[in-house]
Short mmCIF file of C-alpha atoms in Angstrom, two decimals:
data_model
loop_
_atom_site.label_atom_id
_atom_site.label_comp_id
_atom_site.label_asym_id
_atom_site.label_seq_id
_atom_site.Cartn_x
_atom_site.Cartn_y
_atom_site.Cartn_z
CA UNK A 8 150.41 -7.03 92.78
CA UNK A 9 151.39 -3.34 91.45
CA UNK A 10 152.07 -0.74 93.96
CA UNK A 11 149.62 1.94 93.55
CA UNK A 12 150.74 5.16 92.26
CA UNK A 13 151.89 7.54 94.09
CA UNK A 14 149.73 10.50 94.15
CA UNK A 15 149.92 13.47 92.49
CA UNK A 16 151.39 16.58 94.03
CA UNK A 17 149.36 19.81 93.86
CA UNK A 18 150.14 23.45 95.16
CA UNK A 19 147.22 25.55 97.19
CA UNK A 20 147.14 29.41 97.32
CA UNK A 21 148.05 29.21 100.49
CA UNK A 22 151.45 28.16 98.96
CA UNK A 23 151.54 24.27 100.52
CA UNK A 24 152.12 20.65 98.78
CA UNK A 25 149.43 18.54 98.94
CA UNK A 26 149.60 16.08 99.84
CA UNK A 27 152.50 16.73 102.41
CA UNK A 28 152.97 16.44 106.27
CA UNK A 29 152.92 19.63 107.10
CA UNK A 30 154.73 21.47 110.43
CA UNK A 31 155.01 24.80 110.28
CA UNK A 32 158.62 26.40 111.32
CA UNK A 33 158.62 29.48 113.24
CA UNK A 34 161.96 30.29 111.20
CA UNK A 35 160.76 31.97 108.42
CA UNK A 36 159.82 35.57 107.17
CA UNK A 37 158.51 37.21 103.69
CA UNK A 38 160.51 37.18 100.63
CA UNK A 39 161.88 40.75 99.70
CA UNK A 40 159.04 43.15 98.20
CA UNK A 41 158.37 41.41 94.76
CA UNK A 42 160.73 38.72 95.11
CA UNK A 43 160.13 35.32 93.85
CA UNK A 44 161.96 32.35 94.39
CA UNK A 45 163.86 31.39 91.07
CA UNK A 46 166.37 28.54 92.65
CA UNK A 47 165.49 25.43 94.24
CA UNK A 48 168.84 24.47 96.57
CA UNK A 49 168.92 20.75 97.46
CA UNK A 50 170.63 19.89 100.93
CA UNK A 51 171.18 17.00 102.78
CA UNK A 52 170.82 16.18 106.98
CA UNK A 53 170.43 13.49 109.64
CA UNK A 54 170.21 14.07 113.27
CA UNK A 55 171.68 12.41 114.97
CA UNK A 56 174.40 12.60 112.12
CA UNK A 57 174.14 9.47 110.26
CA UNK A 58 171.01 8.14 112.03
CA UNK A 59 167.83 8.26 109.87
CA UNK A 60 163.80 8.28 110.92
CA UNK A 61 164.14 10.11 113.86
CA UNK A 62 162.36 13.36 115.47
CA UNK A 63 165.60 15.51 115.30
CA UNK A 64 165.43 17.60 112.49
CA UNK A 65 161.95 18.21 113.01
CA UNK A 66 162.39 19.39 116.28
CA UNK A 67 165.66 21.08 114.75
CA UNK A 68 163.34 23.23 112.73
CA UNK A 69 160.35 23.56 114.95
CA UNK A 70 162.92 25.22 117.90
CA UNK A 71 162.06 22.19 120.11
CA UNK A 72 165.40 20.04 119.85
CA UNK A 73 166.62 19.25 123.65
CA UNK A 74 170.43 19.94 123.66
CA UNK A 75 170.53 17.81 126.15
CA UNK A 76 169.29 14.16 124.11
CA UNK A 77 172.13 13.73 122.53
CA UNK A 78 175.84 14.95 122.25
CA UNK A 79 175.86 17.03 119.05
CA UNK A 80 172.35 18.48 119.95
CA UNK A 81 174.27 20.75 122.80
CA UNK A 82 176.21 22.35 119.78
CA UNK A 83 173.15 23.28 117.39
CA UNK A 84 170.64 23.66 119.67
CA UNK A 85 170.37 27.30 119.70
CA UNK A 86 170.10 27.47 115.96
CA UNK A 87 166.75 29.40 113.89
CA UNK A 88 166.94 27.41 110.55
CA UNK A 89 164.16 25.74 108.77
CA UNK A 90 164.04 24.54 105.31
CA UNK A 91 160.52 24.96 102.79
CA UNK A 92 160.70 20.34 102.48
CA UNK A 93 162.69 17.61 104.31
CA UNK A 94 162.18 14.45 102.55
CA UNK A 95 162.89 11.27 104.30
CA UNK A 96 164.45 8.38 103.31
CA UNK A 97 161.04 6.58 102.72
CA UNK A 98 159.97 9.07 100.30
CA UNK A 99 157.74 10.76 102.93
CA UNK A 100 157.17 14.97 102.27
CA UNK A 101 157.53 17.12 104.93
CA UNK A 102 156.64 20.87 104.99
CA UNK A 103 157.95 23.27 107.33
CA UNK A 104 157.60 26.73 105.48
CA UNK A 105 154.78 27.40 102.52
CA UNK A 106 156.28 28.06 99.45
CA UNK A 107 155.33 32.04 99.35
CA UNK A 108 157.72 32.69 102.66
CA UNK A 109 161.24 32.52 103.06
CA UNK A 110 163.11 29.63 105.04
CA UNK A 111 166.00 30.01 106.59
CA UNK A 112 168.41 27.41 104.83
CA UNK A 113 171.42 28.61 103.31
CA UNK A 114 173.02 31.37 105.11
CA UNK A 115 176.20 33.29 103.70
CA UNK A 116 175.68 32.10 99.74
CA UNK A 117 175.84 33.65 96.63
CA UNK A 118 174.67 31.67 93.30
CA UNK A 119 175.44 33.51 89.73
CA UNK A 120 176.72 36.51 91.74
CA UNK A 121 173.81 36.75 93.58
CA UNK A 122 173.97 36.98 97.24
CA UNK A 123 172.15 35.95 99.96
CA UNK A 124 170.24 32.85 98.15
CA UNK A 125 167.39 32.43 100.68
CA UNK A 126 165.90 36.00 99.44
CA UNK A 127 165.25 33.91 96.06
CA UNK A 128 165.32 30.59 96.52
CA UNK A 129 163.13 27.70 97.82
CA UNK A 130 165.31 24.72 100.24
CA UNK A 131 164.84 21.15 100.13
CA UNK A 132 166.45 19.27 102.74
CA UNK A 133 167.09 15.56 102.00
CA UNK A 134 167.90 13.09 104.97
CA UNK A 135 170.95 11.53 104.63
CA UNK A 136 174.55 12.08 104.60
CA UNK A 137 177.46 12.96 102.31
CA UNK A 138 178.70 9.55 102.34
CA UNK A 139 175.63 7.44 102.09
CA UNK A 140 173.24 7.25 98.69
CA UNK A 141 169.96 8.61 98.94
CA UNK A 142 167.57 6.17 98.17
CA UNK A 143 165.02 5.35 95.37
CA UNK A 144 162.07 6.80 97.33
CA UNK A 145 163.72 10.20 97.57
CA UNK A 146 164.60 10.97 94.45
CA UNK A 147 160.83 10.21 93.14
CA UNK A 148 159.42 12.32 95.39
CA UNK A 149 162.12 14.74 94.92
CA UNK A 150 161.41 14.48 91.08
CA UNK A 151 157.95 15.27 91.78
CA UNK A 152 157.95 17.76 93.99
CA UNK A 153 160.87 19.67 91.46
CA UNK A 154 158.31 19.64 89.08
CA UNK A 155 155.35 20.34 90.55
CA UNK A 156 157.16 24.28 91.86
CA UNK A 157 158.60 24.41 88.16
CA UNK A 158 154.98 24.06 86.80
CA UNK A 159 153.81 26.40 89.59
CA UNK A 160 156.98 28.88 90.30
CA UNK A 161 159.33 30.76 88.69
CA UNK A 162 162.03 28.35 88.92
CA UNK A 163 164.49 28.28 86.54
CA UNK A 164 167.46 26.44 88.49
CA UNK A 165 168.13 23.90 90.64
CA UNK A 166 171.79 23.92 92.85
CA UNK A 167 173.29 21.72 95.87
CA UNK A 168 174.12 23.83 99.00
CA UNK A 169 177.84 23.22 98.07
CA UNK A 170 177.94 25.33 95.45
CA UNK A 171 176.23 28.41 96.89
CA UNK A 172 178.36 28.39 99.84
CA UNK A 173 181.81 26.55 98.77
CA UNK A 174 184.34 25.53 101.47
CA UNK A 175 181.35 26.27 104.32
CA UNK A 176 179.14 23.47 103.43
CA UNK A 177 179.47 20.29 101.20
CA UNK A 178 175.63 18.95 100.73
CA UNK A 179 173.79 17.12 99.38
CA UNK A 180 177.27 15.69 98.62
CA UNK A 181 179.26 13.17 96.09
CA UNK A 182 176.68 10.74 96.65
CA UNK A 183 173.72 12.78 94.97
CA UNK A 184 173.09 11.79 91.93
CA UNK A 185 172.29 14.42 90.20
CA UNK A 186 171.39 12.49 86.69
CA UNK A 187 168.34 11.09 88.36
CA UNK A 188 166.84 15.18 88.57
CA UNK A 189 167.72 15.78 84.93
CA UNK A 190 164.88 17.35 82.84
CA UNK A 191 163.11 18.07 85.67
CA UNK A 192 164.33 21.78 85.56
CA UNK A 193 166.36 23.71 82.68
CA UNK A 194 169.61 23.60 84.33
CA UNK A 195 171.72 22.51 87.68
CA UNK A 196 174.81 24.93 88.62
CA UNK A 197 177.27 21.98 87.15
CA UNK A 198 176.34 22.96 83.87
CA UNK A 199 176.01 26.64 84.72
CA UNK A 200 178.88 27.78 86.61
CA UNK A 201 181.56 24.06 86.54
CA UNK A 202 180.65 23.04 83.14
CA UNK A 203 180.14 19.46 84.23
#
């Protein structure tokens, strides 16, 4: 028996993927006065670290994480971050932050010369690690959603969290494979700033 297919992903005015979980961050604002997001920034996370299909990074980005649970929650706790989609290792969507606000995902980062990348940029947060591979699931949805906001957006990139903020954070990671999001969007930063 075929596995039905999965269904398609469509954007609403009120800037949210449907169809998507969707649980709405308090850690978000507007975009600057007529900015846009151009860049979609791919991350990667598991809380605990290396332990998939839990609450944690929902409560993470909902402000509800207990510090208290486990050992590395007392560290990040007291952190406002959120990113626009989590997707989890099943292929599930999540959806913390409609598209036309700003999430709070990549802190100190430049891309092109361009500071402060959440003023232009949309953040997908995939669970897992940088030393696992994501998994089948993730990258379809991840290839749908991709382009779903280039049909929709003005996106005209797509970059790992690495290279906007080099030597402070290393996701997604050397186990993205970033072959499996080709032709979704024009260009990754390997070919425009490493020439990989």
């Amino acid at each position: 028996m075929q596995a039905d297919p999965a269904p398609e992903l469509t954007l609403s005015p009120d800037g949210r993927v449907h169809p998507a979980r969707h649980l709405a961050s308090p850690n978000c604002d507007d975009y600057p006065q007529g900015a846009a997001p151009t860049l979609l920034v791919l991350h990667n996370i598991s809380l605990p670290p290396n332990e998939y299909g839990g609450p944690g990074v929902e409560q993470l980005f909902g402000n509800t994480l207990n510090p208290d649970e486990h050992p590395y929650y007392a560290g990040i706790a007291h952190l406002r971050v959120s990113a626009h989609f989590f997707i989890r290792r099943d292929g599930e969507l999540v959806q913390f932050v409609p598209v036309n606000r700003r999430a709070w995902h990549a802190g100190v980062s430049a891309y092109c010369g361009r500071e402060r990348c959440n003023d232009f940029s949309l953040g997908v947060e995939m669970e897992g690690s940088d030393f696992e591979p994501f998994t089948d699931a993730q990258y379809a949805t991840l290839n749908r959603l991709a382009s779903l906001l280039a049909r929709e957006l003005p996106l005209s990139a797509v970059t790992g969290h690495q290279y906007i903020a080099p030597g402070r954070k290393t996701d997604p990671g050397p186990c993205f494979e970033w072959d499996r999001l080709a032709g979704t969007l024009p260009k990754w930063l390997g070919e425009a700033e490493t020439g990989a």
